[in-house]
Coordinates of C-alpha atoms and ligand atoms in Angstrom, one line a residue:
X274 CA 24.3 15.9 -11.2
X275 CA 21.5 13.3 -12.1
X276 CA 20.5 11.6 -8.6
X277 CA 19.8 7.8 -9.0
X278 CA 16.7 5.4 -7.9
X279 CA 15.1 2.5 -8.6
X280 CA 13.0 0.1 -7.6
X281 CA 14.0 -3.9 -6.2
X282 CA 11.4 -6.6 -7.6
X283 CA 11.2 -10.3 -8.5
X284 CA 10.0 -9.9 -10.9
X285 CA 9.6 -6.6 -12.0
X286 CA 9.4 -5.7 -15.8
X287 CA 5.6 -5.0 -14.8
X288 CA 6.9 -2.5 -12.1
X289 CA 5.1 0.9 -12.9
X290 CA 6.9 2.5 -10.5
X291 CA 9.5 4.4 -13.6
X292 CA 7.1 5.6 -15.3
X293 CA 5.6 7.1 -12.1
X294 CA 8.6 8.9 -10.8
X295 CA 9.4 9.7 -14.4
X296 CA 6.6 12.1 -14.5
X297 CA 6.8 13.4 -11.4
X298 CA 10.4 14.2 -11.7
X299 CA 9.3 16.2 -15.4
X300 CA 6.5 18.1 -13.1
X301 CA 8.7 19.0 -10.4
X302 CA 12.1 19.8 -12.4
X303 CA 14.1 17.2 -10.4
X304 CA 16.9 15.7 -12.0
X305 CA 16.7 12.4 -11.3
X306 CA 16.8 8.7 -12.9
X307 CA 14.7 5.8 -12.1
X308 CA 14.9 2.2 -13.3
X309 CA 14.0 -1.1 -13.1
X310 CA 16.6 -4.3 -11.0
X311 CA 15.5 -7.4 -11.1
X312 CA 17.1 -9.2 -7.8
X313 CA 17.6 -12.5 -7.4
X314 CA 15.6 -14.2 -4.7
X315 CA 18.4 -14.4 -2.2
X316 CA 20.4 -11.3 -3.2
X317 CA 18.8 -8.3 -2.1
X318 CA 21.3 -7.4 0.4
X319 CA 24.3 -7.5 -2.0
X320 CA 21.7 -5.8 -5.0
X321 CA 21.2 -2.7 -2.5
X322 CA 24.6 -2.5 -1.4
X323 CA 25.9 -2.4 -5.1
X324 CA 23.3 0.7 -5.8
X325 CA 24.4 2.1 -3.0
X326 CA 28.5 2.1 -3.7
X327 CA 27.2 3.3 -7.5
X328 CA 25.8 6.3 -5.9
X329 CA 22.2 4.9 -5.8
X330 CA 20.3 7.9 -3.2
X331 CA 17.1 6.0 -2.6
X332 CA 15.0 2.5 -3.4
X333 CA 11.7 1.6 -3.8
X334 CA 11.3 -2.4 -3.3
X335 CA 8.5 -4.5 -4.1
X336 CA 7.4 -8.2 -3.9
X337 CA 9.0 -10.3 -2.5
X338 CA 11.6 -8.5 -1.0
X339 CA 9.7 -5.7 1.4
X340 CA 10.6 -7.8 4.7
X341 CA 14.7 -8.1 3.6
X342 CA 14.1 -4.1 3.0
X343 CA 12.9 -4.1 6.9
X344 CA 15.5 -6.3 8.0
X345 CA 18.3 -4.1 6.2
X346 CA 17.2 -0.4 7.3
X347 CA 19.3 1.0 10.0
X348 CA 16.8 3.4 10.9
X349 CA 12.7 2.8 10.8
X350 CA 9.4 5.0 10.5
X351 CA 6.7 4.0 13.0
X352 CA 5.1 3.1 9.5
X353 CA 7.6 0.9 8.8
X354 CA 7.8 -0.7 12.2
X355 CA 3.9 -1.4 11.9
X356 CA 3.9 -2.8 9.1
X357 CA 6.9 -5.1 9.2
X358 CA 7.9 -4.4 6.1
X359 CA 9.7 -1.3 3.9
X360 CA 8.8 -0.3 0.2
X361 CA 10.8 2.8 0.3
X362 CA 14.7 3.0 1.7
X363 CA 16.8 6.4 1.5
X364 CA 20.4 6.2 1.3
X365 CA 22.8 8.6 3.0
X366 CA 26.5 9.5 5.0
X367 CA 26.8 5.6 5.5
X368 CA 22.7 5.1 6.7
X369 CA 19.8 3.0 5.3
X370 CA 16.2 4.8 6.0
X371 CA 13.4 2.2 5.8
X372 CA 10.0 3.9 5.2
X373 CA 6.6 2.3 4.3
X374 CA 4.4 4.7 2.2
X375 CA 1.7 1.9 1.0
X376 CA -0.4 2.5 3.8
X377 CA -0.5 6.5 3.5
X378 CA -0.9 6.0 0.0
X379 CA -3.9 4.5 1.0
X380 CA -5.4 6.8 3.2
X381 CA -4.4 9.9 0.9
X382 CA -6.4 8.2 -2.3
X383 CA -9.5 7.5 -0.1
X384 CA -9.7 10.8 1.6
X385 CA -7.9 13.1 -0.8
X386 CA -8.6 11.8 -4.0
X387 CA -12.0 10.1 -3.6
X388 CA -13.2 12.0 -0.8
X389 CA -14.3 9.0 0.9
X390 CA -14.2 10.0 4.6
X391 CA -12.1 7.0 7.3
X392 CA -12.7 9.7 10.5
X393 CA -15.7 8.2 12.6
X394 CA -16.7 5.5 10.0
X395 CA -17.4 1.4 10.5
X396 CA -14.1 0.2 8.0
X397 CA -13.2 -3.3 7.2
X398 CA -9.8 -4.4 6.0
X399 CA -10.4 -7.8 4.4
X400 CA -6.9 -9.8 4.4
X401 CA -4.2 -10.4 6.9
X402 CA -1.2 -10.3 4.8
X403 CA 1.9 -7.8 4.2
X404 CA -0.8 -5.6 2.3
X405 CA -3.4 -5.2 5.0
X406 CA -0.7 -5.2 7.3
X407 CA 0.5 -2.3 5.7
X408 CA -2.5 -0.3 6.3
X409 CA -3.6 -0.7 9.7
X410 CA -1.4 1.8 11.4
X411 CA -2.6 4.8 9.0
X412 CA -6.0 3.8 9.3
X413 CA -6.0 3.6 12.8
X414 CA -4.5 7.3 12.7
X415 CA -7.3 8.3 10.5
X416 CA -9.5 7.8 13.9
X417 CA -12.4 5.2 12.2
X418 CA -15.3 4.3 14.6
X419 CA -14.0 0.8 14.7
X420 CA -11.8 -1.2 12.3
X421 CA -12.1 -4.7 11.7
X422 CA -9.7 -7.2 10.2
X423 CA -11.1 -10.5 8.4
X424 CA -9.0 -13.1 6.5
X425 CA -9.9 -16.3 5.5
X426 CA -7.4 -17.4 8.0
X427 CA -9.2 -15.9 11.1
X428 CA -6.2 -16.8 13.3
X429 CA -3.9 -14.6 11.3
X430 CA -6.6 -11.7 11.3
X431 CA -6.8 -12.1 15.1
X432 CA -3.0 -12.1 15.5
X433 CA -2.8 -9.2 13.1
X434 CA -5.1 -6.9 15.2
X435 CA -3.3 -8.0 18.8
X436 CA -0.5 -6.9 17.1
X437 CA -1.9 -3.4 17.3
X438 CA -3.2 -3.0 20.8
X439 CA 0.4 -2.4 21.9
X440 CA 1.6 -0.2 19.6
X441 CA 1.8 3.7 21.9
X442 CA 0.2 5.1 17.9
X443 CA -2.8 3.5 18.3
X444 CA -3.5 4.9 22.6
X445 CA -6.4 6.8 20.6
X446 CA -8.3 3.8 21.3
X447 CA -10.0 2.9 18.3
X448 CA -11.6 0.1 18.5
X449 CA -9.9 -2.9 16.3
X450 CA -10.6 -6.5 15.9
X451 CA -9.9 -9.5 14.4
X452 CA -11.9 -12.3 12.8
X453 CA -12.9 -15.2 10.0
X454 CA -15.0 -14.3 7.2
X455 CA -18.1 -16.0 8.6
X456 CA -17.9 -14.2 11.6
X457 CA -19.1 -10.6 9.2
X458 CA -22.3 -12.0 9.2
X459 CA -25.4 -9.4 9.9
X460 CA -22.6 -6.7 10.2
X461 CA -22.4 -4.0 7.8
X462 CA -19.6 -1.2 7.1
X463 CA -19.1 2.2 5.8
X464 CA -15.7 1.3 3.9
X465 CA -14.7 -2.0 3.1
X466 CA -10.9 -2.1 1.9
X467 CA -9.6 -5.4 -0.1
X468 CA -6.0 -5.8 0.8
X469 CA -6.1 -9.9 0.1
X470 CA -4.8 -11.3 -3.3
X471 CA -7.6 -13.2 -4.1
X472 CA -8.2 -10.3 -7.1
X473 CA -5.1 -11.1 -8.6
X474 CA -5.9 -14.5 -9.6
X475 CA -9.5 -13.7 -10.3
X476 CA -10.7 -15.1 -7.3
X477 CA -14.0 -14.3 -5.4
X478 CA -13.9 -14.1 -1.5
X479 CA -16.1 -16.1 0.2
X480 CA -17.8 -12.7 1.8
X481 CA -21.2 -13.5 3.5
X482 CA -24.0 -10.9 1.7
X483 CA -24.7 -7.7 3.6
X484 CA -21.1 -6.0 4.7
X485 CA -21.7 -3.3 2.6
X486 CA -24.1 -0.6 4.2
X487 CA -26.3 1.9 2.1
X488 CA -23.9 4.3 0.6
X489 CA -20.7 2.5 1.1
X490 CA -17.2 2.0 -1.1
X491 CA -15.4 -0.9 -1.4
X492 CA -11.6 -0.2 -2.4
X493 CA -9.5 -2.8 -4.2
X494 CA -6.3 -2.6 -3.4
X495 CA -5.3 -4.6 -7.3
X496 CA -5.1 -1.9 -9.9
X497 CA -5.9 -2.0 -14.4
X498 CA -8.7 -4.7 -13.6
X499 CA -12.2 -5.7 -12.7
X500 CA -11.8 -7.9 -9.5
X501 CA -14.6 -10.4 -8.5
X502 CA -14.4 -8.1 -5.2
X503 CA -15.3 -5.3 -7.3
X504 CA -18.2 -6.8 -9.5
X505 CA -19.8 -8.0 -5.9
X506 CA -19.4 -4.8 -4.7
X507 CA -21.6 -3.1 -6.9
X508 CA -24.0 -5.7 -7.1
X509 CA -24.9 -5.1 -3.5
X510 CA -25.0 -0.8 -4.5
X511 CA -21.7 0.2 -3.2
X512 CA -19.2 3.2 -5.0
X513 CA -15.8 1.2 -6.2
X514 CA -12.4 2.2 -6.9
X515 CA -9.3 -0.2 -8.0
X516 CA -5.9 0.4 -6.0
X517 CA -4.4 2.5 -8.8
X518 CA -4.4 5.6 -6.9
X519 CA -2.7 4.0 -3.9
X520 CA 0.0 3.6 -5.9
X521 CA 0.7 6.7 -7.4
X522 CA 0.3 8.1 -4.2
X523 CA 2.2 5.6 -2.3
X524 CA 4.9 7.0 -5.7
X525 CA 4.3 10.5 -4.3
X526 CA 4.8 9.7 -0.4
X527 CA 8.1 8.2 -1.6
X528 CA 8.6 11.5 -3.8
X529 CA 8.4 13.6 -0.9
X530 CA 10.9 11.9 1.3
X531 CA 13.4 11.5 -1.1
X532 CA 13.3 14.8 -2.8
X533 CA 11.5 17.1 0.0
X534 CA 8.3 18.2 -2.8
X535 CA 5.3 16.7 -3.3
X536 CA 4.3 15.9 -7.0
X537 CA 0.6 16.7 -8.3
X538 CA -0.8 13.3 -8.3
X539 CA -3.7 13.8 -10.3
X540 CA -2.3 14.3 -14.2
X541 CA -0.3 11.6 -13.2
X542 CA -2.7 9.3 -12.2
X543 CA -5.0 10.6 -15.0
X544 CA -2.3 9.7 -17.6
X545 CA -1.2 5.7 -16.2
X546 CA -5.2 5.3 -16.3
X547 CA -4.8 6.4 -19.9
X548 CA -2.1 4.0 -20.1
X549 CA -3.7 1.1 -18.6
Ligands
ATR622 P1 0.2 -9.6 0.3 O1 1.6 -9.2 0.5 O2 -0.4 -9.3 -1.1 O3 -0.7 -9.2 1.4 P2 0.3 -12.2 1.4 O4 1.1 -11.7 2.5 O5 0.7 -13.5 0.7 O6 0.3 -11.2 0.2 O7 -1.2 -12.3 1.9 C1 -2.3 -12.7 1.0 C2 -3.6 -12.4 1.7 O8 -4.7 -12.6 0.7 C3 -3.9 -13.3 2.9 O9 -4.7 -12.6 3.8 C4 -4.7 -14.4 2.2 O10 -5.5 -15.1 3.1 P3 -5.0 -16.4 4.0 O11 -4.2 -15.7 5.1 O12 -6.2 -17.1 4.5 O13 -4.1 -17.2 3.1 C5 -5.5 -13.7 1.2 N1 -6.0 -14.4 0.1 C6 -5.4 -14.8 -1.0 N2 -6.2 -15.5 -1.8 C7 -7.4 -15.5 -1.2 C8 -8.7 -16.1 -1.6 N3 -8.9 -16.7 -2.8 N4 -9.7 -15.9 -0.7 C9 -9.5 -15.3 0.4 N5 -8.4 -14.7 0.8 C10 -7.3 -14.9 0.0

């Protein structure tokens, strides 16, 4: 019996997400299909609960619909409950599972994949939005020397990191703060993360010059292009990567909780970069 997924979007035709599990599911021998709903803005509840009476086992949901996946899970990961939001629900004897796997996905492409070390290192996570959001609990886990959150909105970035203090994951004391863009000045870090839009719209942040210490990498979280993020990165000598690999591995986290393997990430991610 073919087990059925997909993934919730508005839109979503770009959604590579098919493709993803697609090859995973040929590499592991799983017998499973994965497609593509588009959901209208205010239906994601009824959308789910339809997949769910058609036998649908498990979701993955995307923009703009990751807080209505939070609000509908009857059961949360303290992933999840970090971030405030869901990208991956399991379905099951009457229950929704909410997961959030962006933020792991993360972590595994930096360390794993790119062998860029979080444990003991300055980071900064520019942006204070679902996507940083997202990542602060797993890289908080990871044990950096301190973490700092800038947005253009410093407020938000403040907020964002206060939200942290109480959260019983995070007792390791790691050191984490908030603040505006400006504030960066004469400080320089070890890994500086992207997680703000900007790059979608080929916008540059307004970053002052010297974040990036000798021998750092700058990750952007956008994926399949060169982000003004990027291009300033290197200017100032640091090692890039695009978010590509955050989301096949995000894919994989997903993967493994619905289906209890882990795919090979690699030939995957080596083909959708062949793709791209
Ligand atoms: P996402 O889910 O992708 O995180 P979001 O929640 O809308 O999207 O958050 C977008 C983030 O990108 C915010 O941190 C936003 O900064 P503000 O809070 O100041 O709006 C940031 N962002 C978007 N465009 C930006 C730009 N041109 N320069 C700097 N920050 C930008």
């Amino acid at each position: 019996m073919t087990d059925h997924y997909a993934v919730f979007g508005n839109p979503v035709a770009h959604s590579k997400s098919p493709r993803i599990h697609a090859l995973f599911a040929v590499q592991t021998g799983e017998d499973i299909s994965y497609e593509k709903i588009f959901v209208p803005i205010a239906g994601f509840a009824a959308a789910v609960s339809k997949f769910v009476a058609e036998g649908g086992r498990g979701a993955n949901v995307t923009v703009p619909f990751k807080e209505d996946a939070f609000n509908i899970a009857g059961h949360l990961s303290p992933c999840a409950q970090a971030a405030g939001a869901v990208n991956t629900l399991t379905f099951g004897n009457g229950e929704i599972a909410g997961d959030n796997t962006d933020g792991a996905g993360l972590v595994r492409d930096l360390v794993t994949n790119l062998g860029v070390p979080i444990k003991g290192q300055r980071v900064l996570l520019l942006g204070a939005g679902g996507a940083a959001r997202g990542a602060v609990l797993p890289l908080l886990l990871e044990q950096p020397a301190e973490l700092v959150i800038a947005n253009r909105t410093a407020e938000k970035a403040r907020r964002l990191a206060d939200a942290f203090a109480s959260l019983p994951a995070c007792a390791v004391s790691i050191k984490h703060t908030g603040c505006g863009f400006g504030e960066l000045a004469g400080r320089d870090y070890d890994l500086v993360i992207n997680a703000t839009s900007a790059g979608l719209n080929n916008a540059s942040l307004d970053l002052p010059a010297g974040i990036f210490a000798a021998g750092s990498f700058a990750y952007e979280m956008v994926y399949g292009r060169e982000s003004p993020f990027m291009t300033e990165a290197r200017r100032a000598g640091a090692s890039v990567a695009d978010g590509l690999g955050m989301l096949v591995e995000q894919a994989a986290e997903a993967f493994a909780i619905w289906r209890g393997i882990r795919p090979e990430t690699q030939p995957v991610l080596a083909q959708l970069r062949s793709e791209l």
